[in-house]
Amino acid sequence: MEFLKELWLFLRIRKKLWLAPIIMIMLIIGGLLILAEGSVVAPFIYTMF
Amino acid sequence: MYLLGISAFYHDSAACLIKDGNILAAAQEERFSRKKHDAGFPHNSIIYCLNEAKITPESIANVVFYEKPFLKFERLLETYLAFAPKGYTSFAKSMPLWVKDKLFQKSLLAKEMTKTLGDDVNWHKKFLFSEHHISHAASAFYPSPFDSAAVLTLDGVGEWTTSALALGKGKGLKIEKEIHFPHSLGLLYSAFTYYTGFKVNSGEYKVMGLAPYGEPKYAKLIRDNLIHVSEDGSFQFDMSYFNFATGLTMTNKKFDSLFGGPPRKSESSLTQKEMDIAASVQKVTEDIVIKIAKYISKETGESNLCLAGGVALNCVANGALFREKIFENIWIQPAAGDSGGSLGAALATWYLHYNKERKIYKRSDSMRGTYLGPSFSDDEIEAELIACGAKFKKLTERGLIDKVAVALADEKAIGWMQGRMEFGPRALGSRSIIADPRSPFMQKQLNLKVKYRESFRPFAPSVLREHVSEWFEYDEDSPYMLMVATVKEHKRYSVTEEEESLFGLDKLYVKRSSVPAITHVDYSARIQTVHRETNPLYHALISKFYEMTGCPLVVNTSFNVRGEPIICTPTDAFKCFMGTELDALAIGNYLLIKEDQNITLKENYENRYELD
């Protein structure tokens, strides 16, 4: 709950509320990808995060 | 008030503890975990910091993370959106990571703190987050000896920012200008690190070491196609040549066509092409750094410049910047990479969040020579050596210096572990391998028999500060080995045309000066000036060597083999000593000679660590 509050606050301060639905969709897709693959090891040469 | 700074979850995790703005302790996790560039939560570093200060977890007022995860996530999402549908593979790989862990970093950090220091403290409430480039800028400005300075931070990428110009005055520090992802000087260098067959976020300094073997033949090609540089030094990529924003590699097929072939395979032999490419990206980098510096000087009127961010570890570019004399004084954070972000995050909190008055150490800086890591008492050293099965002699400090100086002059390679460990990627006389720079064989011996590393890489000198100008075209402090200067003309030897046309290793081993072991193929050397005030023992040792030989410098390379983190404990030192062809080892007042040791304790060290 606190996470959602902080995320909402962040989006408001950054004036990026339009990202909220996209984040929701990405969370769902991300969740599905976890279920589908079962592994979260990323074979990046360079991870940009 | 105690503040704990943390950097983690990308590469080079570290922790730093400050008290009322004074830096007490800092260390990188890789030194404890023995995993190079360890990105995990810095459990061991945090425990060390608290032990060093002899405080309990309850004493910590705040834990400060060195960047803002939400802001990073915002960048990630917007980048995928901007490039969609390209980048699905990268998206599919990264999203599960974020959904599982990274997006909930505050909870994750609090959990890890509980695991490390117990649940007597509500860690969730103690956390603060600093912006990545504010952390870098704070690590460069606050420890510097300047009341006021321009601060330039350059790295791969933080949240959005890849380069920032900040102004520091007293306790204030404000970012004035930024360049945002994907346009990044650090990523340009990393792209070429990848293309020349080295590891990204690790092999950049190899590209820098390779550059003097080549000619900057591709510099124009880079400027004409890859990066547009404006008059003020700001720059913009043509992203059609790069793959890092959406793919799993740094560069793409269009990049390959431009440079006439695919990237070099890791560990395959190096050709003149890689050397020319290295020279070219080095030249482009230097030119951009100088252009930005000129702009900053003109815009701000500042005479002092502070540098941080991974690009500030490019000591060749720093040397070029120094020679331009754009600024009267330059100070560079020794832990300029992400490990130093932990220090900057803590300092930024003290001065910017809590608004406290700043103490300035005008004579040098407040980094204490960057000797901020663990040290070991005689009893601890002896106990570890006995447990290792080592044969040793305990000497007086004077006796140790005399014996080591004699061994140095006798062309022995010596492991030197003394006092507190360095914070930052360079060994500065606390966890070093030292040798005689006058020896024409030393470079080969160290490269192939001690360090087990690539043959093209040169070694650096530690020189007494009071003698630096007699040997190098340089007469300033460089205590953190972050400046490159050439060997003085009168110390050089002339080289025949035949010798000059040699390739790679053979070219490096030509005797170019009276100190060939530290002279690179272009007569340059990465200088560390040694100061009595910050490392009296190391200063005394080099002084003794000078008294015996007339040479006020020694070879100084980090105490490790290729792929191994620099040693931390006496046990690490003994293992490395036994696994390599080091001749002697000095830990505290204890001296170990290779011939005295039990030969069965020798282990194959050459293939023990994953290559970097």
mmCIF file of N, CA, C and O in Angstrom, chain B residues 479-561:
data_model
loop_
_atom_site.group_PDB
_atom_site.id
_atom_site.type_symbol
_atom_site.label_atom_id
_atom_site.label_comp_id
_atom_site.label_asym_id
_atom_site.label_seq_id
_atom_site.Cartn_x
_atom_site.Cartn_y
_atom_site.Cartn_z
ATOM 1 N N PRO B 479 47.509 12.283 -5.801
ATOM 2 C CA PRO B 479 47.595 11.205 -4.809
ATOM 3 C C PRO B 479 46.753 9.981 -5.157
ATOM 4 O O PRO B 479 46.951 8.926 -4.577
ATOM 5 N N TYR B 480 45.809 10.152 -6.109
ATOM 6 C CA TYR B 480 44.889 9.051 -6.387
ATOM 7 C C TYR B 480 45.131 8.389 -7.746
ATOM 8 O O TYR B 480 44.268 7.687 -8.255
ATOM 9 N N MET B 481 46.288 8.637 -8.335
ATOM 10 C CA MET B 481 46.666 7.999 -9.593
ATOM 11 C C MET B 481 45.633 8.269 -10.685
ATOM 12 O O MET B 481 45.227 7.370 -11.423
ATOM 13 N N LEU B 482 45.191 9.527 -10.765
ATOM 14 C CA LEU B 482 44.158 9.853 -11.741
ATOM 15 C C LEU B 482 44.645 10.832 -12.803
ATOM 16 O O LEU B 482 43.855 11.432 -13.516
ATOM 17 N N MET B 483 45.975 11.014 -12.869
ATOM 18 C CA MET B 483 46.544 11.909 -13.866
ATOM 19 C C MET B 483 47.639 11.179 -14.633
ATOM 20 O O MET B 483 48.420 10.428 -14.039
ATOM 21 N N VAL B 484 47.686 11.436 -15.925
ATOM 22 C CA VAL B 484 48.745 10.872 -16.747
ATOM 23 C C VAL B 484 49.633 11.999 -17.247
ATOM 24 O O VAL B 484 49.137 13.056 -17.637
ATOM 25 N N ALA B 485 50.953 11.804 -17.160
ATOM 26 C CA ALA B 485 51.888 12.796 -17.688
ATOM 27 C C ALA B 485 53.062 12.041 -18.305
ATOM 28 O O ALA B 485 53.264 10.847 -18.025
ATOM 29 N N THR B 486 53.842 12.728 -19.124
ATOM 30 C CA THR B 486 54.957 12.038 -19.789
ATOM 31 C C THR B 486 56.216 12.083 -18.940
ATOM 32 O O THR B 486 56.413 12.985 -18.122
ATOM 33 N N VAL B 487 57.088 11.104 -19.186
ATOM 34 C CA VAL B 487 58.394 11.052 -18.519
ATOM 35 C C VAL B 487 59.246 12.195 -19.077
ATOM 36 O O VAL B 487 59.178 12.497 -20.277
ATOM 37 N N LYS B 488 60.011 12.851 -18.216
ATOM 38 C CA LYS B 488 60.845 13.988 -18.646
ATOM 39 C C LYS B 488 61.792 13.576 -19.774
ATOM 40 O O LYS B 488 62.315 12.450 -19.764
ATOM 41 N N GLU B 489 62.009 14.511 -20.657
ATOM 42 C CA GLU B 489 62.857 14.265 -21.834
ATOM 43 C C GLU B 489 64.223 13.682 -21.435
ATOM 44 O O GLU B 489 64.683 12.708 -22.037
ATOM 45 N N HIS B 490 64.840 14.251 -20.406
ATOM 46 C CA HIS B 490 66.208 13.822 -20.078
ATOM 47 C C HIS B 490 66.261 12.439 -19.417
ATOM 48 O O HIS B 490 67.350 11.892 -19.223
ATOM 49 N N LYS B 491 65.106 11.892 -19.102
ATOM 50 C CA LYS B 491 65.080 10.524 -18.543
ATOM 51 C C LYS B 491 64.801 9.486 -19.641
ATOM 52 O O LYS B 491 64.803 8.291 -19.385
ATOM 53 N N ARG B 492 64.517 9.989 -20.863
ATOM 54 C CA ARG B 492 64.135 9.081 -21.942
ATOM 55 C C ARG B 492 65.360 8.567 -22.694
ATOM 56 O O ARG B 492 66.395 9.233 -22.737
ATOM 57 N N TYR B 493 65.215 7.410 -23.331
ATOM 58 C CA TYR B 493 66.234 6.868 -24.225
ATOM 59 C C TYR B 493 65.700 6.948 -25.643
ATOM 60 O O TYR B 493 64.494 6.819 -25.868
ATOM 61 N N SER B 494 66.620 7.140 -26.582
ATOM 62 C CA SER B 494 66.139 7.174 -27.965
ATOM 63 C C SER B 494 65.827 5.743 -28.427
ATOM 64 O O SER B 494 66.490 4.786 -28.022
ATOM 65 N N VAL B 495 64.828 5.660 -29.269
ATOM 66 C CA VAL B 495 64.352 4.355 -29.726
ATOM 67 C C VAL B 495 64.590 4.252 -31.222
ATOM 68 O O VAL B 495 64.330 5.197 -31.964
ATOM 69 N N THR B 496 65.129 3.135 -31.677
ATOM 70 C CA THR B 496 65.420 2.975 -33.103
ATOM 71 C C THR B 496 64.114 2.786 -33.883
ATOM 72 O O THR B 496 63.085 2.430 -33.295
ATOM 73 N N GLU B 497 64.208 3.018 -35.199
ATOM 74 C CA GLU B 497 63.010 2.851 -36.047
ATOM 75 C C GLU B 497 62.490 1.420 -35.983
ATOM 76 O O GLU B 497 61.285 1.168 -35.958
ATOM 77 N N GLU B 498 63.462 0.510 -35.940
ATOM 78 C CA GLU B 498 63.111 -0.919 -35.882
ATOM 79 C C GLU B 498 62.324 -1.218 -34.599
ATOM 80 O O GLU B 498 61.303 -1.904 -34.622
ATOM 81 N N GLU B 499 62.807 -0.652 -33.499
ATOM 82 C CA GLU B 499 62.125 -0.869 -32.211
ATOM 83 C C GLU B 499 60.726 -0.252 -32.232
ATOM 84 O O GLU B 499 59.771 -0.813 -31.713
ATOM 85 N N GLU B 500 60.629 0.937 -32.841
ATOM 86 C CA GLU B 500 59.352 1.647 -32.880
ATOM 87 C C GLU B 500 58.307 0.887 -33.696
ATOM 88 O O GLU B 500 57.110 0.984 -33.427
ATOM 89 N N SER B 501 58.792 0.116 -34.678
ATOM 90 C CA SER B 501 57.837 -0.601 -35.542
ATOM 91 C C SER B 501 57.381 -1.930 -34.926
ATOM 92 O O SER B 501 56.582 -2.645 -35.520
ATOM 93 N N LEU B 502 57.890 -2.252 -33.747
ATOM 94 C CA LEU B 502 57.466 -3.491 -33.090
ATOM 95 C C LEU B 502 55.986 -3.414 -32.731
ATOM 96 O O LEU B 502 55.394 -2.339 -32.692
ATOM 97 N N PHE B 503 55.409 -4.560 -32.397
ATOM 98 C CA PHE B 503 53.970 -4.638 -32.192
ATOM 99 C C PHE B 503 53.637 -5.129 -30.784
ATOM 100 O O PHE B 503 54.277 -6.033 -30.267
ATOM 101 N N GLY B 504 52.612 -4.534 -30.208
ATOM 102 C CA GLY B 504 52.066 -5.001 -28.929
ATOM 103 C C GLY B 504 53.109 -5.163 -27.843
ATOM 104 O O GLY B 504 53.878 -4.252 -27.553
ATOM 105 N N LEU B 505 53.148 -6.364 -27.286
ATOM 106 C CA LEU B 505 54.033 -6.695 -26.174
ATOM 107 C C LEU B 505 55.481 -6.279 -26.451
ATOM 108 O O LEU B 505 56.136 -5.663 -25.616
ATOM 109 N N ASP B 506 55.973 -6.577 -27.652
ATOM 110 C CA ASP B 506 57.363 -6.277 -27.972
ATOM 111 C C ASP B 506 57.613 -4.775 -27.927
ATOM 112 O O ASP B 506 58.669 -4.319 -27.503
ATOM 113 N N LYS B 507 56.612 -4.016 -28.351
ATOM 114 C CA LYS B 507 56.749 -2.562 -28.354
ATOM 115 C C LYS B 507 56.821 -2.040 -26.917
ATOM 116 O O LYS B 507 57.585 -1.130 -26.596
ATOM 117 N N LEU B 508 56.017 -2.654 -26.051
ATOM 118 C CA LEU B 508 55.976 -2.220 -24.654
ATOM 119 C C LEU B 508 57.306 -2.493 -23.961
ATOM 120 O O LEU B 508 57.726 -1.746 -23.088
ATOM 121 N N TYR B 509 57.972 -3.561 -24.370
ATOM 122 C CA TYR B 509 59.179 -3.960 -23.649
ATOM 123 C C TYR B 509 60.462 -3.296 -24.155
ATOM 124 O O TYR B 509 61.541 -3.601 -23.682
ATOM 125 N N VAL B 510 60.328 -2.371 -25.111
ATOM 126 C CA VAL B 510 61.496 -1.587 -25.533
ATOM 127 C C VAL B 510 61.880 -0.652 -24.394
ATOM 128 O O VAL B 510 61.013 -0.029 -23.770
ATOM 129 N N LYS B 511 63.183 -0.551 -24.129
ATOM 130 C CA LYS B 511 63.632 0.289 -23.009
ATOM 131 C C LYS B 511 63.590 1.756 -23.445
ATOM 132 O O LYS B 511 64.450 2.216 -24.190
ATOM 133 N N ARG B 512 62.578 2.485 -23.003
ATOM 134 C CA ARG B 512 62.365 3.851 -23.464
ATOM 135 C C ARG B 512 62.860 4.920 -22.518
ATOM 136 O O ARG B 512 62.877 6.101 -22.843
ATOM 137 N N SER B 513 63.156 4.513 -21.289
ATOM 138 C CA SER B 513 63.593 5.515 -20.315
ATOM 139 C C SER B 513 64.395 4.809 -19.227
ATOM 140 O O SER B 513 64.517 3.575 -19.240
ATOM 141 N N SER B 514 64.907 5.605 -18.287
ATOM 142 C CA SER B 514 65.672 4.987 -17.191
ATOM 143 C C SER B 514 64.740 4.280 -16.210
ATOM 144 O O SER B 514 65.204 3.600 -15.304
ATOM 145 N N VAL B 515 63.416 4.474 -16.390
ATOM 146 C CA VAL B 515 62.437 3.720 -15.590
ATOM 147 C C VAL B 515 61.477 2.993 -16.548
ATOM 148 O O VAL B 515 60.293 3.314 -16.628
ATOM 149 N N PRO B 516 61.999 2.012 -17.287
ATOM 150 C CA PRO B 516 61.202 1.397 -18.371
ATOM 151 C C PRO B 516 59.941 0.686 -17.885
ATOM 152 O O PRO B 516 58.970 0.601 -18.637
ATOM 153 N N ALA B 517 59.947 0.188 -16.650
ATOM 154 C CA ALA B 517 58.795 -0.596 -16.191
ATOM 155 C C ALA B 517 57.531 0.233 -16.048
ATOM 156 O O ALA B 517 56.430 -0.311 -16.014
ATOM 157 N N ILE B 518 57.672 1.558 -15.975
ATOM 158 C CA ILE B 518 56.462 2.390 -15.821
ATOM 159 C C ILE B 518 56.270 3.338 -17.011
ATOM 160 O O ILE B 518 55.412 4.215 -16.963
ATOM 161 N N THR B 519 57.082 3.178 -18.055
ATOM 162 C CA THR B 519 56.969 4.079 -19.207
ATOM 163 C C THR B 519 56.170 3.391 -20.309
ATOM 164 O O THR B 519 56.570 2.346 -20.815
ATOM 165 N N HIS B 520 55.040 3.991 -20.676
ATOM 166 C CA HIS B 520 54.186 3.412 -21.717
ATOM 167 C C HIS B 520 54.795 3.720 -23.087
ATOM 168 O O HIS B 520 55.766 4.464 -23.191
ATOM 169 N N VAL B 521 54.225 3.145 -24.143
ATOM 170 C CA VAL B 521 54.825 3.288 -25.474
ATOM 171 C C VAL B 521 54.849 4.733 -25.977
ATOM 172 O O VAL B 521 55.608 5.069 -26.870
ATOM 173 N N ASP B 522 54.007 5.589 -25.400
ATOM 174 C CA ASP B 522 54.021 7.004 -25.791
ATOM 175 C C ASP B 522 54.727 7.843 -24.717
ATOM 176 O O ASP B 522 54.531 9.049 -24.649
ATOM 177 N N TYR B 523 55.546 7.215 -23.898
ATOM 178 C CA TYR B 523 56.320 7.848 -22.813
ATOM 179 C C TYR B 523 55.434 8.361 -21.675
ATOM 180 O O TYR B 523 55.877 9.123 -20.827
ATOM 181 N N SER B 524 54.169 7.969 -21.668
ATOM 182 C CA SER B 524 53.289 8.451 -20.609
ATOM 183 C C SER B 524 53.363 7.534 -19.393
ATOM 184 O O SER B 524 53.813 6.384 -19.489
ATOM 185 N N ALA B 525 52.914 8.052 -18.264
ATOM 186 C CA ALA B 525 52.845 7.258 -17.028
ATOM 187 C C ALA B 525 51.672 7.771 -16.208
ATOM 188 O O ALA B 525 51.392 8.973 -16.189
ATOM 189 N N ARG B 526 51.005 6.836 -15.546
ATOM 190 C CA ARG B 526 49.846 7.190 -14.710
ATOM 191 C C ARG B 526 50.383 7.401 -13.297
ATOM 192 O O ARG B 526 50.692 6.463 -12.598
ATOM 193 N N ILE B 527 50.482 8.659 -12.923
ATOM 194 C CA ILE B 527 51.262 8.998 -11.731
ATOM 195 C C ILE B 527 50.457 8.957 -10.435
ATOM 196 O O ILE B 527 49.355 9.499 -10.367
ATOM 197 N N GLN B 528 51.063 8.366 -9.406
ATOM 198 C CA GLN B 528 50.572 8.556 -8.027
ATOM 199 C C GLN B 528 51.659 9.291 -7.259
ATOM 200 O O GLN B 528 52.783 8.798 -7.160
ATOM 201 N N THR B 529 51.341 10.464 -6.754
ATOM 202 C CA THR B 529 52.311 11.148 -5.892
ATOM 203 C C THR B 529 52.093 10.647 -4.462
ATOM 204 O O THR B 529 50.961 10.523 -4.002
ATOM 205 N N VAL B 530 53.202 10.342 -3.784
ATOM 206 C CA VAL B 530 53.108 9.799 -2.432
ATOM 207 C C VAL B 530 53.455 10.902 -1.429
ATOM 208 O O VAL B 530 54.479 11.578 -1.564
ATOM 209 N N HIS B 531 52.581 11.067 -0.452
ATOM 210 C CA HIS B 531 52.688 12.175 0.489
ATOM 211 C C HIS B 531 52.948 11.639 1.901
ATOM 212 O O HIS B 531 52.266 10.713 2.338
ATOM 213 N N ARG B 532 53.885 12.270 2.581
ATOM 214 C CA ARG B 532 54.224 11.852 3.951
ATOM 215 C C ARG B 532 52.995 11.952 4.858
ATOM 216 O O ARG B 532 52.776 11.113 5.729
ATOM 217 N N GLU B 533 52.158 12.963 4.624
ATOM 218 C CA GLU B 533 51.014 13.236 5.509
ATOM 219 C C GLU B 533 49.953 12.133 5.440
ATOM 220 O O GLU B 533 49.323 11.827 6.445
ATOM 221 N N THR B 534 49.733 11.561 4.252
ATOM 222 C CA THR B 534 48.641 10.596 4.125
ATOM 223 C C THR B 534 49.102 9.143 4.177
ATOM 224 O O THR B 534 48.335 8.264 4.567
ATOM 225 N N ASN B 535 50.339 8.854 3.768
ATOM 226 C CA ASN B 535 50.840 7.472 3.847
ATOM 227 C C ASN B 535 52.319 7.502 4.238
ATOM 228 O O ASN B 535 53.205 7.273 3.398
ATOM 229 N N PRO B 536 52.592 7.775 5.539
ATOM 230 C CA PRO B 536 53.983 7.939 5.975
ATOM 231 C C PRO B 536 54.849 6.690 5.769
ATOM 232 O O PRO B 536 56.027 6.816 5.428
ATOM 233 N N LEU B 537 54.271 5.510 5.932
ATOM 234 C CA LEU B 537 55.057 4.277 5.790
ATOM 235 C C LEU B 537 55.496 4.065 4.338
ATOM 236 O O LEU B 537 56.660 3.751 4.065
ATOM 237 N N TYR B 538 54.565 4.247 3.430
ATOM 238 C CA TYR B 538 54.877 4.087 2.000
ATOM 239 C C TYR B 538 55.896 5.144 1.571
ATOM 240 O O TYR B 538 56.826 4.860 0.816
ATOM 241 N N HIS B 539 55.717 6.345 2.092
ATOM 242 C CA HIS B 539 56.644 7.431 1.794
ATOM 243 C C HIS B 539 58.039 7.078 2.298
ATOM 244 O O HIS B 539 59.043 7.274 1.594
ATOM 245 N N ALA B 540 58.099 6.504 3.512
ATOM 246 C CA ALA B 540 59.400 6.137 4.105
ATOM 247 C C ALA B 540 60.064 5.029 3.290
ATOM 248 O O ALA B 540 61.283 5.044 3.071
ATOM 249 N N LEU B 541 59.269 4.082 2.808
ATOM 250 C CA LEU B 541 59.832 2.987 2.008
ATOM 251 C C LEU B 541 60.435 3.520 0.705
ATOM 252 O O LEU B 541 61.573 3.181 0.354
ATOM 253 N N ILE B 542 59.684 4.370 0.001
ATOM 254 C CA ILE B 542 60.191 4.887 -1.282
ATOM 255 C C ILE B 542 61.397 5.805 -1.029
ATOM 256 O O ILE B 542 62.353 5.814 -1.805
ATOM 257 N N SER B 543 61.368 6.522 0.096
ATOM 258 C CA SER B 543 62.509 7.384 0.451
ATOM 259 C C SER B 543 63.766 6.537 0.657
ATOM 260 O O SER B 543 64.864 6.917 0.242
ATOM 261 N N LYS B 544 63.602 5.389 1.314
ATOM 262 C CA LYS B 544 64.747 4.495 1.543
ATOM 263 C C LYS B 544 65.269 3.951 0.210
ATOM 264 O O LYS B 544 66.482 3.884 -0.031
ATOM 265 N N PHE B 545 64.323 3.579 -0.671
ATOM 266 C CA PHE B 545 64.699 3.072 -2.000
ATOM 267 C C PHE B 545 65.455 4.169 -2.772
ATOM 268 O O PHE B 545 66.457 3.900 -3.447
ATOM 269 N N TYR B 546 64.986 5.386 -2.612
ATOM 270 C CA TYR B 546 65.633 6.544 -3.265
ATOM 271 C C TYR B 546 67.049 6.749 -2.730
ATOM 272 O O TYR B 546 68.005 6.968 -3.488
ATOM 273 N N GLU B 547 67.162 6.631 -1.410
ATOM 274 C CA GLU B 547 68.474 6.799 -0.752
ATOM 275 C C GLU B 547 69.463 5.743 -1.285
ATOM 276 O O GLU B 547 70.629 6.042 -1.519
ATOM 277 N N MET B 548 68.971 4.548 -1.531
ATOM 278 C CA MET B 548 69.849 3.461 -1.982
ATOM 279 C C MET B 548 70.162 3.530 -3.472
ATOM 280 O O MET B 548 71.236 3.137 -3.909
ATOM 281 N N THR B 549 69.195 4.010 -4.264
ATOM 282 C CA THR B 549 69.324 3.870 -5.722
ATOM 283 C C THR B 549 69.302 5.198 -6.487
ATOM 284 O O THR B 549 69.610 5.216 -7.676
ATOM 285 N N GLY B 550 68.895 6.267 -5.839
ATOM 286 C CA GLY B 550 68.744 7.549 -6.542
ATOM 287 C C GLY B 550 67.445 7.628 -7.332
ATOM 288 O O GLY B 550 67.233 8.571 -8.090
ATOM 289 N N CYS B 551 66.579 6.637 -7.155
ATOM 290 C CA CYS B 551 65.312 6.595 -7.894
ATOM 291 C C CYS B 551 64.144 6.775 -6.911
ATOM 292 O O CYS B 551 63.892 5.892 -6.084
ATOM 293 N N PRO B 552 63.432 7.915 -6.979
ATOM 294 C CA PRO B 552 62.391 8.181 -5.968
ATOM 295 C C PRO B 552 61.015 7.631 -6.328
ATOM 296 O O PRO B 552 60.002 8.202 -5.977
ATOM 297 N N LEU B 553 60.996 6.552 -7.091
ATOM 298 C CA LEU B 553 59.702 5.976 -7.468
ATOM 299 C C LEU B 553 59.784 4.455 -7.530
ATOM 300 O O LEU B 553 60.866 3.894 -7.697
ATOM 301 N N VAL B 554 58.618 3.832 -7.357
ATOM 302 C CA VAL B 554 58.526 2.372 -7.492
ATOM 303 C C VAL B 554 57.356 2.044 -8.416
ATOM 304 O O VAL B 554 56.472 2.872 -8.628
ATOM 305 N N VAL B 555 57.382 0.839 -8.971
ATOM 306 C CA VAL B 555 56.218 0.354 -9.716
ATOM 307 C C VAL B 555 55.130 0.047 -8.689
ATOM 308 O O VAL B 555 55.415 -0.560 -7.660
ATOM 309 N N ASN B 556 53.919 0.470 -8.977
ATOM 310 C CA ASN B 556 52.799 0.159 -8.079
ATOM 311 C C ASN B 556 51.639 -0.397 -8.892
ATOM 312 O O ASN B 556 51.056 0.299 -9.714
ATOM 313 N N THR B 557 51.323 -1.636 -8.657
ATOM 314 C CA THR B 557 50.142 -2.210 -9.310
ATOM 315 C C THR B 557 49.284 -2.868 -8.239
ATOM 316 O O THR B 557 49.776 -3.213 -7.165
ATOM 317 N N SER B 558 48.007 -3.015 -8.532
ATOM 318 C CA SER B 558 47.097 -3.518 -7.502
ATOM 319 C C SER B 558 47.460 -4.953 -7.100
ATOM 320 O O SER B 558 47.922 -5.744 -7.925
ATOM 321 N N PHE B 559 47.239 -5.267 -5.830
ATOM 322 C CA PHE B 559 47.589 -6.571 -5.268
ATOM 323 C C PHE B 559 46.447 -7.551 -5.581
ATOM 324 O O PHE B 559 45.527 -7.740 -4.791
ATOM 325 N N ASN B 560 46.503 -8.136 -6.772
ATOM 326 C CA ASN B 560 45.509 -9.127 -7.203
ATOM 327 C C ASN B 560 46.009 -9.742 -8.497
ATOM 328 O O ASN B 560 47.008 -9.291 -9.055
ATOM 329 N N VAL B 561 45.322 -10.770 -8.977
ATOM 330 C CA VAL B 561 45.589 -11.268 -10.316
ATOM 331 C C VAL B 561 44.409 -10.860 -11.189
ATOM 332 O O VAL B 561 43.412 -10.341 -10.689
#
